[in-house]
Amino acid sequence: MIILIILMLVFVFFLTIGLIDGNRFAVVEEEIMLPKLQKECKFVLISDVHNKVYGNKNAPFIKAVRKIKPDFIVLAGDLVTSKAGEDMTPGIELVKELGQDFKIYYGLGNHESKIKEQYDVFGNQFELLEKKLKNENIVMLVNKSAEIPEYNIKITGLELSLEYFAHFKLRKMEEGYLENAVGKADKKKCNILIAHNPDYFPEYAKWGADFVLSGHVHGGIMRLPFLGGVIAPSYKLFPKYDGGVYRGDGSVMLLGRGMGSHTLPFRFFNPAQLYAVTLKPR
């Protein structure tokens, strides 16, 4: 009987934590020095919204972004969730509202790619998403680049093929895959690459990315002291990349822990994170 009570208390404790952390977010400030950057700038990184709504129509979310006063916003994929017939209104309204004040560079995640490629399942959901977000301030980068001349930035949105999001294993990236997808990096520019899956950070660095912006892992769903994120969407335990800043091969990666969740609306000791990033010339 005592054991049963203890188990019930543990269950209630974790359920409470999961619900609380699944419905709050923190603003995290990062300062990154980059080569070839023309001058200092600030941007907001948003990833893995999955149609999450905070408060009344995301008012706290929008207020937090406006308070940061970014020069631009980067959306690193999974604004919506790949569910047939899903109402994408929350994600669309969020981006349209922010797009009134800020330039938004939107790279796709695996959920957008899934609804784009699997027309037999999702119909014209991706076309609707594109149509609703058609705005001069919202730049969807699907294996394309845009330049921000004021800062000497070239920002590229990589759409990884869905085979690179396989469960239980990490598929080896084919030689030349990135150049075939997005072309060569511009060595004269500060190259920012929006790449939803962080597992290929070494390949992104080799391609020539000065700064990689990723998401996908949701901070590992649950975070434990000293161990970090517990499980990745690929069902790998204790993923190497689970959130925060990573450096290697002359490149930097910022991996967002995401603003939402999907399937189960829980996050354990792992509140959502909105990144306010200051870039400085090195």
C-alpha angles and dihedrals in degrees: 000000000000091000091052091051091049091050091049091050091049090049092049090047094053092042090053093047091047093052095044095047090042091060105042136065138198129214110232122195121212131179118203129182115212135185120242092019108143098210143341119291140165130222140171122237116211122179140167099011092159091190091299116168123205116197118321108355092330093300094152090048093050092043091053092052093048091049090057090054096209124194087226142345130239119205108198100197143281098074086154136025126247100246119136110250093005117166102243093184097110094055094041094049091049094054094042091052093049090043090064090070107021142042109247125202108199122196119185127249128205092272093058090044091051095053089043096052102035100062092158089064104032103027114200097340093122092049088051090050091052092046095049092049096046102131134131089238094053113072114188108202110201103172087325137111137224129195128226099196096185090069099026089244126153109193119196129191114211119202104201116208112254091245087073090063095059119149123248096007142056112234113220111245114242117246110266093011095130095047090049090050103043107004126241125325115254106243091200093057135065099254117214115185122197103207116163098203111065095193091088096056093126090054092048090051091048090051089058106262112158090190129017123199116200144162132163100110098077090215090294094297090258125036125206129192113269091357101066122197115016106203137013126213086256086062092246113146120236097000118215091233113042106145143322133042125338130180133198144136092011093306136105127213126197111198114196118214090218135244099246145015138225138216093014117031095218135115120177120211083335115099119187117270134218112195124218104194126191114197119202130186115255 
